[in-house]
Coordinates of C-alpha atoms in Angstrom, one line a residue:
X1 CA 9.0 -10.2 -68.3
X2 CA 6.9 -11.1 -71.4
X3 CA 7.6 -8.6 -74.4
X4 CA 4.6 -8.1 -76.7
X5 CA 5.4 -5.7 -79.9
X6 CA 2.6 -5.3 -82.7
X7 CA 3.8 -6.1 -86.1
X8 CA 1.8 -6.0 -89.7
X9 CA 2.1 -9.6 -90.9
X10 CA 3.8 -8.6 -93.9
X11 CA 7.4 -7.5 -93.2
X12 CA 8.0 -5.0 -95.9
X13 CA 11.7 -4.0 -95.6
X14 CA 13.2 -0.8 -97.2
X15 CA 16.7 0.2 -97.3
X16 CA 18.4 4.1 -96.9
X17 CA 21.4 3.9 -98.5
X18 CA 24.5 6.4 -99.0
X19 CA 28.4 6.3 -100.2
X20 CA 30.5 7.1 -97.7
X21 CA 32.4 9.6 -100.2
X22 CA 32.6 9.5 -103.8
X23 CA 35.7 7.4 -104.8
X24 CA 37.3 5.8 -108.2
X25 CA 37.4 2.0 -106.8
X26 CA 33.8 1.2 -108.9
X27 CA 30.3 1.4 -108.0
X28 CA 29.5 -0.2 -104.7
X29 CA 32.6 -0.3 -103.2
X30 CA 31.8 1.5 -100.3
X31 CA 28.2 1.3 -98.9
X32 CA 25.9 1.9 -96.3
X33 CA 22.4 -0.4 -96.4
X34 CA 20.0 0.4 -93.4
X35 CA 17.6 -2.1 -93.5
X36 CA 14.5 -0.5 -92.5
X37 CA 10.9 -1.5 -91.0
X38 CA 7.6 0.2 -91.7
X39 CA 6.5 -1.3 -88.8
X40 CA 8.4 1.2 -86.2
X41 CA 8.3 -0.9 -83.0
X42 CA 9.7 -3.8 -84.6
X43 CA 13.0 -4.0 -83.1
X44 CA 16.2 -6.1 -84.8
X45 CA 19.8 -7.5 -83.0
X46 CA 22.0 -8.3 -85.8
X47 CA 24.5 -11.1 -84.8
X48 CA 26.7 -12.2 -87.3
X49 CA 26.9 -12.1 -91.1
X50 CA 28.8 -14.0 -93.7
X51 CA 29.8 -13.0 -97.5
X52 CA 28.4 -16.1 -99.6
X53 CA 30.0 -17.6 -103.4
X54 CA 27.7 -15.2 -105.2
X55 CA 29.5 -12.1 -103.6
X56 CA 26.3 -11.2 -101.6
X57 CA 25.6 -11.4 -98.1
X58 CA 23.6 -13.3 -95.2
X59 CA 23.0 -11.9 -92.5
X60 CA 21.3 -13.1 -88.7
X61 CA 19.4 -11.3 -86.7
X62 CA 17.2 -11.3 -83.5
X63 CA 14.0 -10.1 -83.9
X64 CA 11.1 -8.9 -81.7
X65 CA 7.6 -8.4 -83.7
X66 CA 4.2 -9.8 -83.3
X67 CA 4.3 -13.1 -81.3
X68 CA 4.5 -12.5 -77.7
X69 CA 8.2 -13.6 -76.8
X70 CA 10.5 -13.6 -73.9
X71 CA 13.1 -14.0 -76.1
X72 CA 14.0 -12.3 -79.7
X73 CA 13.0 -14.7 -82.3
X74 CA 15.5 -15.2 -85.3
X75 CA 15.8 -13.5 -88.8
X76 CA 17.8 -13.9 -91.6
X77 CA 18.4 -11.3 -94.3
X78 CA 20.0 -12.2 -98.0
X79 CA 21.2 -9.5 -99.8
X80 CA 23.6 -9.0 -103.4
X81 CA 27.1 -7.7 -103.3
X82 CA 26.2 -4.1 -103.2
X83 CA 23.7 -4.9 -99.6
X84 CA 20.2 -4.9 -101.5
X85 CA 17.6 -7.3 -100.0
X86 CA 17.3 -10.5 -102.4
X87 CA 15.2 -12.3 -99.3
X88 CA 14.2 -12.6 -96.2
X89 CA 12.8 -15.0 -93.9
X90 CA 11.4 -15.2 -90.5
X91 CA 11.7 -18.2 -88.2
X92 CA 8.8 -19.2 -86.3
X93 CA 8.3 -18.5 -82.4
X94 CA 10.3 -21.6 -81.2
X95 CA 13.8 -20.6 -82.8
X96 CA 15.0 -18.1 -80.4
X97 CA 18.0 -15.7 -79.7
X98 CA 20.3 -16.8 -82.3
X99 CA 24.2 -16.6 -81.4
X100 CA 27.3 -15.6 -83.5
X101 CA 29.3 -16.7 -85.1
X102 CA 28.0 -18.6 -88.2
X103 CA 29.6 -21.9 -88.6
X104 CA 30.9 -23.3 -91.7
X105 CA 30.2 -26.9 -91.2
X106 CA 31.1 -29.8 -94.5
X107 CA 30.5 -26.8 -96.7
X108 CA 26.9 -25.0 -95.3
X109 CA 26.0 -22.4 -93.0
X110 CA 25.2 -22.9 -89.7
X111 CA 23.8 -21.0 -86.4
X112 CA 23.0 -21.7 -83.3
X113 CA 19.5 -20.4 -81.7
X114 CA 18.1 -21.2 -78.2
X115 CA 14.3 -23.5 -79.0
X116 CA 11.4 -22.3 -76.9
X117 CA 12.4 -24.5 -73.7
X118 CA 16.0 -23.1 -73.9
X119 CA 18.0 -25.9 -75.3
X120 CA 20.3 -25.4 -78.1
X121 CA 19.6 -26.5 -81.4
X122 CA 22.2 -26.2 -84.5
X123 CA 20.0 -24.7 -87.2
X124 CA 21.6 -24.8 -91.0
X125 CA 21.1 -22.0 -93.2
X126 CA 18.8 -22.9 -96.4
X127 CA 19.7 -20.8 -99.7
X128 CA 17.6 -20.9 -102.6
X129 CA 18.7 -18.5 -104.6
X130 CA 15.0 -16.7 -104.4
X131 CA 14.5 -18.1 -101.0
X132 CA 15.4 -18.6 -97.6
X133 CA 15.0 -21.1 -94.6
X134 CA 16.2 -22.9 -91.7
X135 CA 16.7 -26.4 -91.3
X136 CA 16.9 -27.9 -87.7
X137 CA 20.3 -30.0 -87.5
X138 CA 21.1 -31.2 -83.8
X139 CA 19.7 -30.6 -80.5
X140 CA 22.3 -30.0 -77.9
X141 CA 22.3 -31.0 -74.0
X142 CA 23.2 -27.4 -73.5
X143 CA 20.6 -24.5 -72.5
X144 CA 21.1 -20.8 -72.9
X145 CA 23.8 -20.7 -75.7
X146 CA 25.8 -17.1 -75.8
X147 CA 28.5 -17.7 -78.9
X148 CA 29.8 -20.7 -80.9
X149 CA 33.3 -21.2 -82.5
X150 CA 34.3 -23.0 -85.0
X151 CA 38.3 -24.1 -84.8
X152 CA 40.9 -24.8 -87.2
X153 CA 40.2 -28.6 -87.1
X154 CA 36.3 -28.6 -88.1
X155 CA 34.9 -28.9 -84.6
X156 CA 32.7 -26.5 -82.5
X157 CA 32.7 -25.2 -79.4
X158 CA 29.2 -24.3 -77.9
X159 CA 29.4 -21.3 -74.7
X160 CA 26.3 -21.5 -72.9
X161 CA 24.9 -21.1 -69.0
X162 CA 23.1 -23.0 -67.2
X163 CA 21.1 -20.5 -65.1
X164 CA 19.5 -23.4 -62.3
X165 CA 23.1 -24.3 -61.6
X166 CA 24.5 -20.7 -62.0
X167 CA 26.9 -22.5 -64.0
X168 CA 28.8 -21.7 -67.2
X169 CA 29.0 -24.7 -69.6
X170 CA 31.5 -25.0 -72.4
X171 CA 30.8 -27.7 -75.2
X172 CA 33.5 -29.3 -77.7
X173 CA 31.9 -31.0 -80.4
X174 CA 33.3 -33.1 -83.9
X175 CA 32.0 -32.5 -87.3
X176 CA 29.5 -35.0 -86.5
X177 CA 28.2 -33.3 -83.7
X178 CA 29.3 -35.5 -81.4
X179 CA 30.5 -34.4 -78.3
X180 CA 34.2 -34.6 -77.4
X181 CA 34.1 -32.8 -73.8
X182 CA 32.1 -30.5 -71.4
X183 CA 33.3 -28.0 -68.9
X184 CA 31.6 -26.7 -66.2
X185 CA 32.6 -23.5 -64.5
X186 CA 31.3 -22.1 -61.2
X187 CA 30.1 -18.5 -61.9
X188 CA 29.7 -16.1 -59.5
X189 CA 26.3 -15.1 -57.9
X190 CA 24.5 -12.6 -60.1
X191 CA 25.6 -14.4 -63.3
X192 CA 21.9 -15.4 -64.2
X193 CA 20.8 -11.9 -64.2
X194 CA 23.7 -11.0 -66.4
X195 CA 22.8 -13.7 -69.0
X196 CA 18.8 -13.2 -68.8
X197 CA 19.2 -9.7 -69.7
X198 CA 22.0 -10.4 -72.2
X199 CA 19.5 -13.0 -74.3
X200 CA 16.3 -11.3 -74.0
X201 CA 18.1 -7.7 -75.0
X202 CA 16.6 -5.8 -72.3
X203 CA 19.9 -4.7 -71.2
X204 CA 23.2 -4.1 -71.7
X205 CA 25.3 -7.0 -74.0
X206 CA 27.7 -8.8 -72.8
X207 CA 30.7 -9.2 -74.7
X208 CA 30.6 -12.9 -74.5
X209 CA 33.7 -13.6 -77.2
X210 CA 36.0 -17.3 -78.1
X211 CA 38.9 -18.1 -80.1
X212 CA 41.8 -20.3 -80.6
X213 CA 45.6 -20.1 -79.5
X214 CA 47.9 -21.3 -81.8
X215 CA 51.3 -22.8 -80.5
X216 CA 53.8 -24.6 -82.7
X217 CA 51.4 -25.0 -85.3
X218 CA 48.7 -26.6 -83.2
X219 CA 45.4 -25.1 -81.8
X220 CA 46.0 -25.9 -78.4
X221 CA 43.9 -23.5 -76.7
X222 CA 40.6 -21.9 -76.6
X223 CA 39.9 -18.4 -75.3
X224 CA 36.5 -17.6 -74.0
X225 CA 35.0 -14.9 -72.2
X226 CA 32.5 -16.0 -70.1
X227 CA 31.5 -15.9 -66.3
X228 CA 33.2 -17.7 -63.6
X229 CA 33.2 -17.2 -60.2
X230 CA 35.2 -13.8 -59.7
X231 CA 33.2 -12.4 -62.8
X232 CA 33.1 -11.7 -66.2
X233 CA 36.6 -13.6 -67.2
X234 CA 38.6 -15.1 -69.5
X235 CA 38.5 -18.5 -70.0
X236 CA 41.5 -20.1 -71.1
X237 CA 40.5 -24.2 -71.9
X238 CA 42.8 -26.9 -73.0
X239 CA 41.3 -27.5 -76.7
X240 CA 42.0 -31.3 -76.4
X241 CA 41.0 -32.2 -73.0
X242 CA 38.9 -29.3 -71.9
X243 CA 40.7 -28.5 -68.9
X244 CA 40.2 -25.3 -67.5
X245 CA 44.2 -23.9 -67.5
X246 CA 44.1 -20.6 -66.4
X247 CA 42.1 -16.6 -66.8
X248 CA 42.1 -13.3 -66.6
X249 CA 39.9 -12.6 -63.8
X250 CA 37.4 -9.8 -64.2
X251 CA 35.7 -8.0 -61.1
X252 CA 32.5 -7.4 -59.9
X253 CA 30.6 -5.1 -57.6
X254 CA 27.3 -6.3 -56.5
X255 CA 25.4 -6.3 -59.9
X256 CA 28.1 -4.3 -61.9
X257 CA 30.9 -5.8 -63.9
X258 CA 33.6 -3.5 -63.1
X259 CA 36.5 -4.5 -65.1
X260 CA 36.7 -7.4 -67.9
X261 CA 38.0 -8.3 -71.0
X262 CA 35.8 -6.7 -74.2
X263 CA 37.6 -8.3 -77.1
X264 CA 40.8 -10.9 -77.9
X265 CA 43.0 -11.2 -80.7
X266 CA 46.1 -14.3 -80.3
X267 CA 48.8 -13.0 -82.0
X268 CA 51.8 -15.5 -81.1
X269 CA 53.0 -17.7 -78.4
X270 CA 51.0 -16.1 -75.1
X271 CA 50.8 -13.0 -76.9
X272 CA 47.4 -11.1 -77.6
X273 CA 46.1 -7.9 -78.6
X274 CA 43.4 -7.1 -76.1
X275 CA 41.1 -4.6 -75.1
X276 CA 39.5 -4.1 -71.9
X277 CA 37.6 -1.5 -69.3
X278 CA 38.1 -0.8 -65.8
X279 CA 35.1 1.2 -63.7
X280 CA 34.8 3.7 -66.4
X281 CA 37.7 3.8 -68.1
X282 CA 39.1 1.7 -72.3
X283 CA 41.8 0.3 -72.4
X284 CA 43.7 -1.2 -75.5
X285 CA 46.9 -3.1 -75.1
X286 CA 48.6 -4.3 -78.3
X287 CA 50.9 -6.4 -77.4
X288 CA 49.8 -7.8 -74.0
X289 CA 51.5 -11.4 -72.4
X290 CA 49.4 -13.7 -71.0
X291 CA 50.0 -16.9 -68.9
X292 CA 47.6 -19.5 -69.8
X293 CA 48.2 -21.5 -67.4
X294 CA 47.7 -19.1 -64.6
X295 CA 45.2 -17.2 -62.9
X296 CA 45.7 -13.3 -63.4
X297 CA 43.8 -10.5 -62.8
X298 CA 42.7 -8.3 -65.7
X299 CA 43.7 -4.7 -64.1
X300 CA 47.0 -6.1 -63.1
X301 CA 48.1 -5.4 -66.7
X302 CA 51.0 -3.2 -67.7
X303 CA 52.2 -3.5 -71.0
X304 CA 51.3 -0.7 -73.1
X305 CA 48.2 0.3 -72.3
X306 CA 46.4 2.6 -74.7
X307 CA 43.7 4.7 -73.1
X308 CA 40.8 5.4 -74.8
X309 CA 38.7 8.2 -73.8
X310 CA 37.0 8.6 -76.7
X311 CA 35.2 5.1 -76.6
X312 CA 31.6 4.8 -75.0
X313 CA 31.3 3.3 -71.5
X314 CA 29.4 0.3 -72.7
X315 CA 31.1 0.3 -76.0
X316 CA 31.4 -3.1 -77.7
X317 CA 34.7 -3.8 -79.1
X318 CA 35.1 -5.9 -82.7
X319 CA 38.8 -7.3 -83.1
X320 CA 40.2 -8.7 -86.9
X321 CA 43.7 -10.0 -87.6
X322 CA 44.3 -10.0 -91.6
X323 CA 46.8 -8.4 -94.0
X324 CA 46.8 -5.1 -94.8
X325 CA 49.2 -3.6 -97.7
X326 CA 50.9 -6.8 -97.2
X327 CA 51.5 -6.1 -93.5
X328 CA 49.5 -8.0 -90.4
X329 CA 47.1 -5.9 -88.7
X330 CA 44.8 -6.4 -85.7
X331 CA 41.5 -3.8 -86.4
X332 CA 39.6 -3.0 -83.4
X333 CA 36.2 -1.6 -84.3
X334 CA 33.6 -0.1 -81.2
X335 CA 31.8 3.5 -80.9
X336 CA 33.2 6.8 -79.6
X337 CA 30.7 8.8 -77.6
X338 CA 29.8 11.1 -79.9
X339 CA 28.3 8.8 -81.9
X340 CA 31.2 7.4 -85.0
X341 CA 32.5 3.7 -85.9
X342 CA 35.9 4.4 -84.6
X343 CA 38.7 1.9 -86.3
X344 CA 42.2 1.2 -84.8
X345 CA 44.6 -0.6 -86.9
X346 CA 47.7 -2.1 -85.2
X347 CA 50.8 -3.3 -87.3
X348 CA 51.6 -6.2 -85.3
X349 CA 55.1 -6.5 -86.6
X350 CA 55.9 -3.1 -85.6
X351 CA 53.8 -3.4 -82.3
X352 CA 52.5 0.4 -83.2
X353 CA 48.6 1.9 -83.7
X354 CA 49.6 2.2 -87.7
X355 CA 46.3 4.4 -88.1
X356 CA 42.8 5.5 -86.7
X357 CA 39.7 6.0 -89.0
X358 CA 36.3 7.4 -87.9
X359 CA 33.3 6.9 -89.9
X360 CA 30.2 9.3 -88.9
X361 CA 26.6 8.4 -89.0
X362 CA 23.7 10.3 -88.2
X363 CA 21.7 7.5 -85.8
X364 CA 22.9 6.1 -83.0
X365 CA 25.2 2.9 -83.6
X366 CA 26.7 0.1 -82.5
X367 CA 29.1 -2.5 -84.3
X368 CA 28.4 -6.5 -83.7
X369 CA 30.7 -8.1 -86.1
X370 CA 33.7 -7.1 -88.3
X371 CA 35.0 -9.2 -91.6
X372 CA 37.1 -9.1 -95.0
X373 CA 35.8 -9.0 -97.9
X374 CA 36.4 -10.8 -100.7
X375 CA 37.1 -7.6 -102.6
X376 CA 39.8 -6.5 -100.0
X377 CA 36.8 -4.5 -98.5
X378 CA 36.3 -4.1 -95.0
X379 CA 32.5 -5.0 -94.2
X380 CA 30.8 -3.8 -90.5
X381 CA 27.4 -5.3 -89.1
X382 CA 25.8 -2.7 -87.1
X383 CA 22.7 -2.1 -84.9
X384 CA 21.7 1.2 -85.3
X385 CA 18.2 3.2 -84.6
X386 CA 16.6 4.9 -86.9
X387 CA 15.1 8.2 -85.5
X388 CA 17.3 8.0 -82.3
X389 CA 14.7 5.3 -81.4
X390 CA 14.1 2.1 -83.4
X391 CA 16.2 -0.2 -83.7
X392 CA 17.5 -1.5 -87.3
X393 CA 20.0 -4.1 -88.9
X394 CA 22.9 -1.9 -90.6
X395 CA 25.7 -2.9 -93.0
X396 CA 28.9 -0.4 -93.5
X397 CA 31.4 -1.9 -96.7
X398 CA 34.4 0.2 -97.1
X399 CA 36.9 -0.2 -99.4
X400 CA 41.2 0.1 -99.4
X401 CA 41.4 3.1 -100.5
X402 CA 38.6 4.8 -98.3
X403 CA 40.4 3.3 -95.5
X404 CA 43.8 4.9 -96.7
X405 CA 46.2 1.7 -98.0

């Protein structure tokens, strides 16, 4: 289905902006920025966001505006370090559907987008102070990306699906872009429609996430969530050979994903901090153990399961590992259903939920990516629609001491 949305050819972007409550830690510190549109229909789908040298911001988007598109094209928003607009720039109609995460790659910003004809291409971010661009890098022999990851040794790893083949690809490629292995996984039937819908936005995301697994001081493991052929699953891939080790099986029921992984956080050894739904239902385990080299089933879980009523259905789910009052904490950041950011910090150490904070807003919203920043702040990309209806780019900065440590 071909999505046509009028936009005026000038993008004039205003922001609304409030403190989240008045505080002693200096102007700016904590922040809301809603990066509005005069042109109502226009309709954004942040992705990831990075804090740059100069303490400011860049952020990347999907877009929908006034080329007809089947896909959302790609935008990039600059801001300073209190989340006003220095630039903007939009792509043109062949850079599509761009991908978290941003990848630091020999000291510049990366991102992966999907060209018109659905192949990957590795786009590097241009800042010029004033300015802003993209720069075409590398064209991979991948179609349909859904997330990139870059590991503790420099190299990438590229998810994407190759919707011919119902088949999910996984990518490993050196600095250099060249490429060390490819995986393909048999996905179940239905997959396609999942990850049409999931790149054109027309429905419901899916959390397609990747990380690394750590053990005795080598990154021996990826974790991916991705589709295979019981479902929505989680991947768990030999980092040096790509061999396909072991999941956690999701389930399927005709064209519903009934239970899967939403988020992943390795803490040590095989143990994660996960989060996870079943039919209706959240779930957060803190300190879950995972085989990798086995196949398990996702609701066959029994370690301290948290349940979270409060959390929307469809509720993405945002996981962080970093210090906190000099303790290690995994944050998990998604949406309750009536309508707040709801944060859950975890003190690994003491494998307990160390505190909960709920942030209110007045639009809809949903969180797509979670970060430190260099202040000590934590920073929340959001989606959010203004008026109930259109959809906007949002950025949330909240300091220590709003947080409570």
């Amino acid at each position: 289905m071909k999505i046509k949305i009028a936009i005026s050819l000038t993008l004039l972007l205003m922001l609304v902006s409030c403190d989240i409550k008045k505080s002693n830690t200096g102007p700016g510190t904590n922040f809301i920025r809603v990066y509005s549109d005069p042109v109502q229909n226009n309709a954004y789908f942040p992705a990831d966001f990075i804090e740059t040298e100069d303490k400011g911001f860049i952020i990347v988007s999907g877009r929908y505006g006034e080329e007809e598109l089947n896909y959302p094209g790609t935008f990039l928003v600059k801001t300073d370090d209190q989340g006003m607009i220095k630039w903007t720039y939009t792509a043109d109609g062949s850079v599509l559907s761009p991908v978290p995460d941003i990848l630091n790659i020999n000291g510049n910003y990366h991102i992966f987008c999907m060209q018109d004809n659905l192949r990957a291409r590795l786009m590097r971010i241009e800042d010029n102070g004033s300015s802003g661009a993209l720069a075409p890098v590398f064209e991979a022999d991948a179609f349909n990306p859904l997330r990139a990851y870059h590991d503790n040794n420099g190299d990438v790893v590229l998810l994407s699906f190759d919707i011919i083949g119902n088949k999910t690809v996984i990518s490993k490629y050196d600095q250099l872009m060249s490429r060390q292995w490819n995986r393909v996984i048999n996905a179940y039937l239905g997959s396609d429609y999942f990850v049409r819908y999931h790149l054109n936005k027309e429905d419901h995301e899916i959390p397609f996430f990747m990380g690394g697994i750590t053990l005795n001081g080598l990154e021996s493991h990826y974790y991916i969530n991705c589709f295979t052929n019981t479902g929505l699953s989680t991947a768990f891939i030999n980092a040096a050979s790509g061999d396909f080790t072991g999941s956690i099986m999701g389930n399927t029921d005709e064209f519903n994903i009934d239970a899967a992984y939403t988020s992943m956080m390795h803490l040590q050894d095989e143990v994660f901090t996960i989060s996870r739904f079943h039919t209706r239902d959240n779930y957060i385990h803190s300190r879950q153990t995972l085989s990798i080299l086995e196949h398990q089933h996702s609701t066959e879980l029994t370690e301290n399961p948290l349940n979270v009523p409060e959390l929307d259905e469809e509720a993405a789910v945002i996981s962080l590992k970093d210090m906190f009052n000099g303790k290690e904490h995994v944050v998990l950041a998604s949406t309750s259903k009536t309508n707040q950011v709801i944060l859950y910090f975890f003190n690994t150490s003491e494998n307990k939920l160390a505190k909960t904070k709920y942030l209110g807003h007045t639009n809809p919203i949903k969180v797509k990516a979670m970060k430190r920043g260099s202040d000590d702040s934590l920073v929340l990309l959001c989606q959010t629609w203004e008026a109930g209806r259109y959809q906007r780019i949002m950025l949330y900065k909240i300091s220590m001491e709003e947080l409570g440590f």
